[in-house]
Short mmCIF file of C-alpha atoms in Angstrom, two decimals:
data_model
loop_
_atom_site.label_atom_id
_atom_site.label_comp_id
_atom_site.label_asym_id
_atom_site.label_seq_id
_atom_site.Cartn_x
_atom_site.Cartn_y
_atom_site.Cartn_z
CA UNK A 539 -17.43 -36.86 31.82
CA UNK A 540 -19.35 -33.64 31.05
CA UNK A 541 -16.80 -31.65 33.06
CA UNK A 542 -13.97 -33.19 30.99
CA UNK A 543 -15.68 -32.33 27.69
CA UNK A 544 -16.45 -28.77 28.82
CA UNK A 545 -12.85 -28.32 30.02
CA UNK A 546 -11.47 -29.37 26.64
CA UNK A 547 -13.97 -27.15 24.79
CA UNK A 548 -13.03 -24.10 26.90
CA UNK A 549 -9.30 -24.79 26.49
CA UNK A 550 -9.78 -25.04 22.73
CA UNK A 551 -11.78 -21.81 22.73
CA UNK A 552 -9.06 -20.10 24.81
CA UNK A 553 -6.30 -21.20 22.41
CA UNK A 554 -8.39 -20.10 19.44
CA UNK A 555 -8.88 -16.62 20.91
CA UNK A 556 -5.17 -16.34 21.83
CA UNK A 557 -3.93 -17.35 18.39
CA UNK A 558 -6.57 -15.21 16.72
CA UNK A 559 -5.30 -12.17 18.66
CA UNK A 560 -1.69 -12.98 17.74
CA UNK A 561 -2.62 -13.37 14.06
CA UNK A 562 -4.59 -10.11 14.09
CA UNK A 563 -1.67 -8.19 15.64
CA UNK A 564 0.79 -9.74 13.18
CA UNK A 565 -1.30 -8.80 10.12
CA UNK A 566 -2.24 -5.35 11.48
CA UNK A 567 1.18 -4.22 12.70
CA UNK A 568 3.81 -6.37 10.98
CA UNK A 569 2.51 -7.07 7.50
CA UNK A 570 1.06 -9.63 5.17
CA UNK A 571 0.85 -11.15 1.72
CA UNK A 572 -1.08 -9.18 -0.94
CA UNK A 573 -2.21 -10.23 -4.42
CA UNK A 574 -2.15 -7.21 -6.73
CA UNK A 575 -4.64 -6.83 -9.56
CA UNK A 576 -5.01 -4.33 -12.35
CA UNK A 577 -2.68 -2.65 -14.82
CA UNK A 578 -1.98 0.64 -12.97
CA UNK A 579 1.42 -0.36 -11.56
CA UNK A 580 2.83 -1.99 -14.71
CA UNK A 581 5.69 -2.63 -15.45
CA UNK A 582 6.77 -2.68 -11.78
CA UNK A 583 3.91 -4.88 -10.56
CA UNK A 584 1.93 -6.99 -13.04
CA UNK A 585 -1.64 -8.24 -12.65
CA UNK A 586 -1.75 -11.21 -10.19
CA UNK A 587 1.74 -10.57 -8.76
CA UNK A 588 2.07 -11.50 -5.09
CA UNK A 589 3.92 -9.07 -2.83
CA UNK A 590 4.76 -8.65 0.86
CA UNK A 591 3.43 -5.50 2.50
CA UNK A 592 4.94 -4.35 5.80
CA UNK A 593 2.85 -2.15 8.06
CA UNK A 594 5.40 -0.72 10.51
CA UNK A 595 6.36 2.18 8.21
CA UNK A 596 2.88 3.69 8.32
CA UNK A 597 2.75 3.50 12.11
CA UNK A 598 6.12 5.24 12.48
CA UNK A 599 5.47 7.76 9.67
CA UNK A 600 8.39 6.41 7.63
CA UNK A 601 6.70 6.52 4.21
CA UNK A 602 8.96 8.25 1.66
CA UNK A 603 8.69 9.46 -1.92
CA UNK A 604 9.09 6.54 -4.30
CA UNK A 605 7.59 3.94 -1.91
CA UNK A 606 4.81 1.72 -3.23
CA UNK A 607 1.93 1.57 -0.75
CA UNK A 608 -1.33 -0.26 -0.20
CA UNK A 609 -4.09 2.29 0.48
CA UNK A 610 -7.81 2.19 1.20
CA UNK A 611 -9.37 3.51 -2.00
CA UNK A 612 -10.66 7.07 -1.55
CA UNK A 613 -13.46 6.36 -4.05
CA UNK A 614 -14.39 2.87 -2.71
CA UNK A 615 -13.52 2.26 0.98
CA UNK A 616 -14.24 -1.47 0.63
CA UNK A 617 -11.26 -1.98 -1.69
CA UNK A 618 -7.52 -1.40 -1.48
CA UNK A 619 -5.33 0.11 -4.17
CA UNK A 620 -1.61 -0.13 -4.87
CA UNK A 621 0.15 3.10 -5.90
CA UNK A 622 3.51 4.86 -5.67
CA UNK A 623 4.05 7.87 -3.38
CA UNK A 624 4.99 10.82 -5.58
CA UNK A 625 4.71 13.59 -2.98
CA UNK A 626 4.49 14.04 0.79
CA UNK A 627 2.89 16.90 2.70
CA UNK A 628 4.28 20.24 1.59
CA UNK A 629 5.77 18.86 -1.66
CA UNK A 630 5.05 20.49 -5.01
CA UNK A 631 3.58 17.95 -7.45
CA UNK A 632 2.58 17.97 -11.10
CA UNK A 633 -1.21 17.52 -11.06
CA UNK A 634 -1.72 17.23 -14.83
CA UNK A 635 -1.57 14.17 -17.05
CA UNK A 636 1.69 13.49 -18.91
CA UNK A 637 -0.02 14.18 -22.25
CA UNK A 638 -1.28 17.64 -21.22
CA UNK A 639 0.47 20.49 -23.02
CA UNK A 640 0.18 22.90 -20.10
CA UNK A 641 1.48 21.49 -16.83
CA UNK A 642 -0.25 22.42 -13.59
CA UNK A 643 1.30 22.12 -10.16
CA UNK A 644 -0.03 22.05 -6.61
CA UNK A 645 1.21 21.51 -3.08
CA UNK A 646 0.31 18.41 -1.06
CA UNK A 647 -1.63 19.51 2.05
CA UNK A 648 -0.63 18.62 5.60
CA UNK A 649 -1.46 15.02 6.54
CA UNK A 650 -1.77 13.85 2.91
CA UNK A 651 0.27 12.10 0.22
CA UNK A 652 0.13 12.26 -3.59
CA UNK A 653 -0.18 8.83 -5.22
CA UNK A 654 0.23 7.74 -8.83
CA UNK A 655 0.41 4.44 -10.64
CA UNK A 656 3.54 3.62 -12.65
CA UNK A 657 1.36 3.10 -15.73
CA UNK A 658 0.35 6.76 -16.05
CA UNK A 659 -1.89 6.19 -19.07
CA UNK A 660 -3.96 3.51 -17.31
CA UNK A 661 -4.14 4.54 -13.66
CA UNK A 662 -6.84 6.14 -11.54
CA UNK A 663 -4.85 7.97 -8.87
CA UNK A 664 -4.36 11.34 -7.17
CA UNK A 665 -4.58 13.05 -10.55
CA UNK A 666 -8.28 12.00 -10.45
CA UNK A 667 -9.22 12.09 -6.76
CA UNK A 668 -6.61 14.46 -5.33
CA UNK A 669 -4.28 14.06 -2.34
CA UNK A 670 -4.94 11.04 -0.13
CA UNK A 671 -5.04 11.28 3.69
CA UNK A 672 -2.05 9.55 5.33
CA UNK A 673 -4.48 7.60 7.53
CA UNK A 674 -5.70 5.59 4.52
CA UNK A 675 -2.26 4.00 4.02
CA UNK A 676 -2.40 0.32 5.06
CA UNK A 677 1.21 -0.70 4.36
CA UNK A 678 4.33 -0.34 2.24
CA UNK A 679 5.20 -2.97 -0.35
CA UNK A 680 8.81 -3.99 0.05
CA UNK A 681 9.19 -7.37 -1.67
CA UNK A 682 7.78 -9.18 -4.71
CA UNK A 683 7.22 -12.84 -3.90
CA UNK A 684 5.59 -14.19 -7.07
CA UNK A 685 6.40 -14.90 -9.85
CA UNK A 686 9.62 -16.48 -8.63
CA UNK A 687 11.68 -15.26 -11.59
CA UNK A 688 10.89 -11.69 -10.43
CA UNK A 689 11.41 -12.37 -6.69
CA UNK A 690 13.11 -9.55 -4.80
CA UNK A 691 12.93 -5.89 -3.89
CA UNK A 692 10.91 -3.65 -6.18
CA UNK A 693 12.66 -1.50 -8.75
CA UNK A 694 12.60 2.29 -8.94
CA UNK A 695 9.79 4.18 -10.59
CA UNK A 696 9.85 4.46 -14.37
CA UNK A 697 8.37 7.95 -13.79
CA UNK A 698 10.98 9.33 -11.39
CA UNK A 699 11.12 12.48 -13.53
CA UNK A 700 7.70 13.37 -12.03
CA UNK A 701 9.21 13.72 -8.54
CA UNK A 702 9.72 17.44 -8.08
CA UNK A 703 12.26 18.83 -5.62
CA UNK A 704 11.18 22.46 -5.16
#
């Protein structure tokens, strides 16, 4: 009787570990569901929108300008942020705020990206903390799931004029 109970307990433990490993690999390498909060990506992503983030792009270095990414916050490593990639390594980017009279430019260093929110007036982004290391990217948002009336692929940046091609 004790042998039977122990056998079932160990089988259950084995299945739990197996499925836990599968779930971990799926969320780490394939992607997952993310609830976005805050106003920095409005109008593209509203507060409490639910999106799907795929993680393969970051592993294969396939992140491009215009992609919306989930990133470990450079100022608070315990939280994630959602921003749009404005510049990749070597790109020239506008580092000043849109309201600044004099525009300043800089180049994104090797191994970094320049991130900005779509809501430029209400976003803490690379204009505040500088270029972000590529290693902090967790995934690329490719699909809005909720609300259902907005289901689908994400639209282009309302600030595409800030992408410089020099």
